[in-house]
Structure formats: structure tokens, C-alpha cells
Amino acid sequence: MSIHIGAKKGDIAETVLLPGDPLRAKFIAETFLEDVKCYNEVRGMYGFTGTYKGKRISVQGTGMGVPSISIYVNELINEYGVKNLIRIGSCGSLQEDVHIRDVILAMSASSNSSINNVRFNGTGFAPTANFELLNKAYLIAKEKKVNVKVGNVFTSDHFYQDDAGWWKIWAEHGVLAVEMETAALYTIAAQKKVNALAILTVSDSLVTWEETSSEEREKTFTDMMEIALNL
Ligand SMILES: O=P(O)(O)O[C@H]1O[C@H](CO)[C@@H](O)[C@H]1O
Ligand SMILES: O=c1cc[nH]c(=O)[nH]1
């Protein structure tokens, strides 16, 4: 057992899907996995292991933001030997042509995270996806005829910002969407020599102000879930 995950060694598969929302983890386990075992309820941050098309796979909630996902990713890698970490999250569109429910494969993640600023002493590091996972996810998405976009996302330490126009500089530089964890996932994976990818579904738009409900974010972003399960 680790501090935040109540699993025994061997309870967690080498490939783990990582939604921020623990109830999205529960939905995936109940909807897609067979022979499911819940290995974690510590802090209500559910973790499950089961099989998908005969392959052993786990799904673990991470909570919201860089500090929270960093805890889970560190423990999954250091204590449980996880090798493939696939975030499946929601995000807010920063571009007119990135629509609600589109899927984004995060090739890279810009960030205002203070954690990475401290780690790299105020200089820039470019958190980047694993190419094999990215390429495979793209091919699966195309085959499934999912509206998919690949590019840079912005990992923010804020969900609410006082300056309503904060995102425009990032949009001008081609960033597709905002979320809150990917830069941390990619940075830790790079340091630990494991594979990481973030697959995101657009839940709302900072451009048009459209949005989806929390229930939709929990249960209906199934394209992203199925792409991740088939990697
Ligand atoms: O849907 P999840 O995976 O939680 O991801 C996004 O949603 C949360 C904010 O509502 C943040 O965690 C953000 O990154
Ligand atoms: O972090 C996030 C996630 C979804 N939508 C946003 O606007 N921000």
C-alpha cells in the first residue's frame, strides 16, 4: 500500500487510465471492464482493475490539478510499477474550430504550473506525449471517425481566473484547450522513463461559452474512453 492508494503490489495493471473525476473511473470500470476489482477507496479516489478485450487494465481517479495528479502518478510508478499512463480528461476549448465533444490528443502541454517552475528553476521544459501512444491513439480515433485534433494544450493552476481574457495569448499561439494536469503527467513520465498520453474531451468553450453538465463529463465522453482502452 502507498499513502494514497490502498492497493497491494500486483493489484494494478501496467497500463492505467487516469480521469480526474473518480466517478468517471467508476463509470468506466462498470461500463467497459470485466472481472473488475476495486483496489482503492482512499479519499474516495476510486481505483479499479479489470480486463478489456482480454487485456488487464486499471483506471484510477487523480483529482484535479497538478499537485493531486502528481501524487497519484508518483505512487503508481514508484510503488506499483505502472508503465503506461493515459489521462482521460475534460478540457475547455480555446479555438473557434475546436467544438464541444471533440477529442484532443495533447502532443505537448504548456503551463503556468509553479511546480514545474520550481523543478526547472524558472526555465522552460516542454512536457511532451509519448509518440507511440499518440500515433496509435490518432489512428484509432480516425478509424472510429471521431472528431480528433492533435496539438498543444495549456495546463493551468487555475480553474477560475479574475482576468476573463487570460487565455487569448495562448489561443493566439495555437493552443487548443485548457485543462489542469497534463504538463505534470508528461514531466513526471519523462523523468521516470515511462509512457504517457493525455486524451481530452472538450466539455466547454471559452470562445462560445457553451458547456456540458457534470453528469455528461462523468458518463458521456465515451469516444475518449474507448480510444484509451484500445491503446
Ligand atoms: O475532467 P478532469 O479529468 O477532472 O479534467 C478537467 O476537469 C477539472 C476541472 O473541472 C480539472 O481536473 C481539469 O483538468
Ligand atoms: O480545466 C478545465 C477543464 C475544463 N474546462 C475548463 O475550462 N477548464
CSV table of C-alpha atoms and ligand atoms in Angstrom, one decimal:
chain,number,residue,atom,x,y,z
A,1,MET,CA,0.0,0.0,0.0
A,2,SER,CA,1.1,3.5,-0.7
A,3,ILE,CA,0.0,6.6,1.3
A,4,HIS,CA,-2.9,7.5,-1.1
A,5,ILE,CA,-3.6,4.2,-2.8
A,6,GLY,CA,-4.8,1.2,-0.8
A,7,ALA,CA,-3.7,-1.5,-3.3
A,8,LYS,CA,-1.4,-4.4,-2.8
A,9,LYS,CA,1.6,-5.0,-5.1
A,10,GLY,CA,0.3,-6.6,-8.2
A,11,ASP,CA,-3.2,-5.2,-7.9
A,12,ILE,CA,-2.6,-2.5,-10.5
A,13,ALA,CA,-2.1,-3.2,-14.2
A,14,GLU,CA,0.9,-1.9,-16.2
A,15,THR,CA,-1.5,0.4,-18.1
A,16,VAL,CA,-3.6,2.8,-16.1
A,17,LEU,CA,-6.3,5.2,-17.4
A,18,LEU,CA,-6.4,8.4,-15.3
A,19,PRO,CA,-9.6,10.5,-15.2
A,20,GLY,CA,-9.6,13.5,-12.9
A,21,ASP,CA,-13.0,12.5,-11.7
A,22,PRO,CA,-13.1,9.3,-9.6
A,23,LEU,CA,-16.8,8.8,-10.6
A,24,ARG,CA,-15.6,8.7,-14.2
A,25,ALA,CA,-13.3,5.9,-13.2
A,26,LYS,CA,-16.2,4.1,-11.6
A,27,PHE,CA,-18.3,4.6,-14.8
A,28,ILE,CA,-15.5,3.2,-17.0
A,29,ALA,CA,-15.0,0.2,-14.7
A,30,GLU,CA,-18.7,-0.6,-14.6
A,31,THR,CA,-19.3,0.0,-18.3
A,32,PHE,CA,-16.3,-1.4,-20.1
A,33,LEU,CA,-14.3,-3.7,-17.8
A,34,GLU,CA,-14.8,-7.4,-17.0
A,35,ASP,CA,-13.8,-9.2,-13.8
A,36,VAL,CA,-13.5,-5.8,-12.0
A,37,LYS,CA,-11.9,-5.4,-8.6
A,38,CYS,CA,-12.0,-2.0,-6.8
A,39,TYR,CA,-8.5,-1.7,-5.3
A,40,ASN,CA,-8.7,1.8,-3.9
A,41,GLU,CA,-11.2,3.9,-2.0
A,42,VAL,CA,-8.7,6.0,0.0
A,43,ARG,CA,-10.1,9.6,0.0
A,44,GLY,CA,-12.9,8.4,-2.4
A,45,MET,CA,-10.3,8.4,-5.2
A,46,TYR,CA,-11.6,5.1,-6.8
A,47,GLY,CA,-9.2,2.8,-8.5
A,48,PHE,CA,-10.2,-0.4,-10.4
A,49,THR,CA,-8.5,-3.2,-12.2
A,50,GLY,CA,-10.3,-5.4,-14.7
A,51,THR,CA,-9.9,-6.7,-18.3
A,52,TYR,CA,-10.8,-5.1,-21.6
A,53,LYS,CA,-10.9,-7.4,-24.6
A,54,GLY,CA,-8.8,-9.8,-22.5
A,55,LYS,CA,-6.1,-7.2,-21.6
A,56,ARG,CA,-5.6,-6.3,-18.0
A,57,ILE,CA,-6.1,-2.6,-17.4
A,58,SER,CA,-6.6,-0.3,-14.4
A,59,VAL,CA,-8.4,3.0,-14.1
A,60,GLN,CA,-7.5,5.4,-11.3
A,61,GLY,CA,-9.0,8.8,-10.4
A,62,THR,CA,-6.4,11.6,-9.9
A,63,GLY,CA,-8.4,14.5,-8.6
A,64,MET,CA,-7.9,18.0,-10.0
A,65,GLY,CA,-4.8,19.9,-10.6
A,66,VAL,CA,-1.0,19.4,-10.8
A,67,PRO,CA,-0.4,18.6,-7.1
A,68,SER,CA,-3.1,16.0,-7.0
A,69,ILE,CA,-2.3,14.1,-10.2
A,70,SER,CA,1.4,14.3,-9.2
A,71,ILE,CA,0.7,12.3,-6.0
A,72,TYR,CA,-1.1,9.5,-7.9
A,73,VAL,CA,1.3,9.3,-10.8
A,74,ASN,CA,4.4,9.2,-8.5
A,75,GLU,CA,2.8,6.4,-6.4
A,76,LEU,CA,1.6,4.4,-9.4
A,77,ILE,CA,5.1,4.4,-11.0
A,78,ASN,CA,7.2,4.2,-7.8
A,79,GLU,CA,5.1,1.7,-5.8
A,80,TYR,CA,3.2,-0.2,-8.4
A,81,GLY,CA,5.5,-0.3,-11.4
A,82,VAL,CA,3.0,1.3,-13.8
A,83,LYS,CA,4.4,1.8,-17.3
A,84,ASN,CA,1.7,3.4,-19.4
A,85,LEU,CA,-0.3,6.3,-18.0
A,86,ILE,CA,-3.2,7.6,-20.1
A,87,ARG,CA,-5.0,10.7,-18.8
A,88,ILE,CA,-8.7,10.9,-19.9
A,89,GLY,CA,-9.9,14.3,-19.0
A,90,SER,CA,-12.2,17.2,-19.9
A,91,CYS,CA,-11.0,20.5,-21.2
A,92,GLY,CA,-12.1,23.9,-22.3
A,93,SER,CA,-11.7,24.9,-26.0
A,94,LEU,CA,-9.6,28.0,-26.8
A,95,GLN,CA,-10.3,27.9,-30.5
A,96,GLU,CA,-13.3,28.5,-32.7
A,97,ASP,CA,-12.8,25.3,-34.6
A,98,VAL,CA,-12.5,23.1,-31.5
A,99,HIS,CA,-16.0,22.1,-30.7
A,100,ILE,CA,-17.8,20.6,-27.7
A,101,ARG,CA,-17.2,16.8,-27.5
A,102,ASP,CA,-14.3,17.0,-29.9
A,103,VAL,CA,-11.4,14.8,-28.8
A,104,ILE,CA,-7.9,16.3,-28.3
A,105,LEU,CA,-4.7,14.4,-28.2
A,106,ALA,CA,-2.3,16.5,-26.2
A,107,MET,CA,1.0,16.4,-28.1
A,108,SER,CA,2.5,18.9,-25.7
A,109,ALA,CA,1.4,20.9,-22.7
A,110,SER,CA,2.3,24.5,-21.9
A,111,SER,CA,1.7,25.5,-18.3
A,112,ASN,CA,1.7,28.2,-15.6
A,113,SER,CA,2.4,25.4,-13.0
A,114,SER,CA,4.5,26.6,-10.2
A,115,ILE,CA,5.6,23.0,-9.6
A,116,ASN,CA,7.4,22.9,-13.0
A,117,ASN,CA,8.8,26.4,-12.5
A,118,VAL,CA,10.4,25.3,-9.3
A,119,ARG,CA,11.6,22.0,-10.8
A,120,PHE,CA,13.3,23.7,-13.7
A,121,ASN,CA,14.5,26.8,-11.8
A,122,GLY,CA,12.3,29.2,-13.7
A,123,THR,CA,13.4,27.9,-17.1
A,124,GLY,CA,11.3,26.2,-19.8
A,125,PHE,CA,10.7,22.5,-20.2
A,126,ALA,CA,8.4,21.2,-22.9
A,127,PRO,CA,6.2,18.4,-21.5
A,128,THR,CA,5.6,16.1,-24.4
A,129,ALA,CA,3.5,13.0,-25.1
A,130,ASN,CA,4.9,9.6,-25.9
A,131,PHE,CA,4.9,9.4,-29.7
A,132,GLU,CA,3.9,5.7,-30.0
A,133,LEU,CA,0.8,6.2,-27.8
A,134,LEU,CA,0.0,9.5,-29.5
A,135,ASN,CA,0.3,7.9,-33.0
A,136,LYS,CA,-1.8,4.9,-32.0
A,137,ALA,CA,-4.5,7.0,-30.4
A,138,TYR,CA,-4.7,9.1,-33.5
A,139,LEU,CA,-5.1,6.1,-35.8
A,140,ILE,CA,-7.8,4.6,-33.5
A,141,ALA,CA,-9.6,7.9,-33.4
A,142,LYS,CA,-9.5,8.3,-37.2
A,143,GLU,CA,-10.8,4.7,-37.7
A,144,LYS,CA,-13.7,5.4,-35.3
A,145,LYS,CA,-14.4,8.6,-37.2
A,146,VAL,CA,-14.1,10.7,-34.1
A,147,ASN,CA,-13.5,14.4,-34.5
A,148,VAL,CA,-9.9,14.5,-33.3
A,149,LYS,CA,-7.4,17.3,-33.0
A,150,VAL,CA,-3.7,16.9,-32.1
A,151,GLY,CA,-1.7,19.8,-30.6
A,152,ASN,CA,-0.6,21.8,-27.6
A,153,VAL,CA,-2.8,22.2,-24.6
A,154,PHE,CA,-2.5,24.5,-21.6
A,155,THR,CA,-2.2,23.0,-18.1
A,156,SER,CA,-3.4,25.7,-15.7
A,157,ASP,CA,-3.1,26.0,-11.9
A,158,HIS,CA,-6.4,27.9,-12.0
A,159,PHE,CA,-9.9,26.9,-13.0
A,160,TYR,CA,-11.2,30.4,-12.2
A,161,GLN,CA,-9.2,33.4,-13.2
A,162,ASP,CA,-10.1,37.1,-12.5
A,163,ASP,CA,-8.9,38.2,-15.9
A,164,ALA,CA,-11.6,37.0,-18.3
A,165,GLY,CA,-9.3,37.3,-21.3
A,166,TRP,CA,-6.3,35.4,-19.8
A,167,TRP,CA,-6.5,32.7,-22.4
A,168,LYS,CA,-6.2,34.8,-25.6
A,169,ILE,CA,-2.4,34.9,-25.7
A,170,TRP,CA,-2.4,31.1,-25.6
A,171,ALA,CA,-5.1,30.9,-28.3
A,172,GLU,CA,-3.1,33.2,-30.5
A,173,HIS,CA,-0.2,30.8,-30.2
A,174,GLY,CA,-2.3,27.9,-31.4
A,175,VAL,CA,-3.0,26.2,-28.0
A,176,LEU,CA,-6.2,24.1,-28.5
A,177,ALA,CA,-7.6,23.9,-25.0
A,178,VAL,CA,-7.1,24.4,-21.2
A,179,GLU,CA,-7.1,21.7,-18.5
A,180,MET,CA,-5.2,21.2,-15.3
A,181,GLU,CA,-3.0,18.1,-15.2
A,182,THR,CA,-1.2,17.1,-18.4
A,183,ALA,CA,2.0,19.0,-18.0
A,184,ALA,CA,2.6,17.3,-14.7
A,185,LEU,CA,1.9,13.9,-16.1
A,186,TYR,CA,4.2,14.3,-19.0
A,187,THR,CA,7.0,15.8,-16.9
A,188,ILE,CA,6.9,13.0,-14.3
A,189,ALA,CA,6.7,10.3,-17.0
A,190,ALA,CA,9.8,11.8,-18.8
A,191,GLN,CA,11.8,11.8,-15.6
A,192,LYS,CA,10.7,8.2,-14.7
A,193,LYS,CA,11.1,6.8,-18.2
A,194,VAL,CA,7.5,5.6,-18.6
A,195,ASN,CA,4.9,6.4,-21.3
A,196,ALA,CA,2.2,9.0,-21.0
A,197,LEU,CA,-0.5,10.5,-23.1
A,198,ALA,CA,-3.5,12.8,-22.4
A,199,ILE,CA,-6.7,12.3,-24.3
A,200,LEU,CA,-9.1,15.1,-23.6
A,201,THR,CA,-12.8,15.7,-24.5
A,202,VAL,CA,-14.0,19.3,-24.9
A,203,SER,CA,-16.5,19.9,-22.1
A,204,ASP,CA,-16.9,23.7,-22.6
A,205,SER,CA,-15.7,26.5,-24.7
A,206,LEU,CA,-14.0,29.7,-23.5
A,207,VAL,CA,-14.8,31.1,-27.0
A,208,THR,CA,-18.5,30.4,-27.3
A,209,TRP,CA,-19.4,29.9,-23.6
A,210,GLU,CA,-21.1,26.6,-24.4
A,211,GLU,CA,-20.8,23.9,-21.7
A,212,THR,CA,-21.8,20.4,-20.7
A,213,SER,CA,-23.1,19.3,-17.3
A,214,SER,CA,-21.1,17.5,-14.6
A,215,GLU,CA,-23.1,14.3,-15.3
A,216,GLU,CA,-22.2,14.5,-19.0
A,217,ARG,CA,-18.5,15.0,-18.1
A,218,GLU,CA,-18.7,11.9,-15.9
A,219,LYS,CA,-20.6,9.5,-18.1
A,220,THR,CA,-20.8,10.5,-21.8
A,221,PHE,CA,-17.3,11.2,-23.1
A,222,THR,CA,-17.1,7.6,-24.3
A,223,ASP,CA,-15.1,8.2,-27.5
A,224,MET,CA,-12.1,9.2,-25.4
A,225,MET,CA,-12.6,6.3,-23.0
A,226,GLU,CA,-12.7,3.8,-25.9
A,227,ILE,CA,-9.6,5.2,-27.6
A,228,ALA,CA,-7.7,4.9,-24.4
A,229,LEU,CA,-9.0,1.4,-23.7
A,230,ASN,CA,-7.9,0.2,-27.1
A,231,LEU,CA,-4.3,1.6,-26.9
B,1,LIG,O1,-12.3,16.1,-16.2
B,1,LIG,P1,-10.9,16.1,-15.5
B,1,LIG,O2,-10.1,14.9,-15.8
B,1,LIG,O3,-11.0,16.3,-14.0
B,1,LIG,O4,-10.1,17.4,-16.1
B,1,LIG,C1,-10.5,18.7,-16.1
B,1,LIG,O5,-11.7,19.0,-15.2
B,1,LIG,C2,-11.2,19.5,-14.0
B,1,LIG,C3,-11.9,20.9,-13.8
B,1,LIG,O6,-13.2,20.8,-13.9
B,1,LIG,C4,-9.7,19.6,-14.0
B,1,LIG,O7,-9.2,18.4,-13.4
B,1,LIG,C5,-9.4,19.6,-15.5
B,1,LIG,O8,-8.2,19.2,-15.9
B,2,LIG,O1,-9.6,22.9,-16.6
B,2,LIG,C1,-10.6,23.0,-17.3
B,2,LIG,C2,-11.4,21.8,-17.7
B,2,LIG,C3,-12.5,22.0,-18.4
B,2,LIG,N1,-12.8,23.2,-18.8
B,2,LIG,C4,-12.1,24.3,-18.5
B,2,LIG,O2,-12.5,25.4,-18.9
B,2,LIG,N2,-11.0,24.2,-17.7
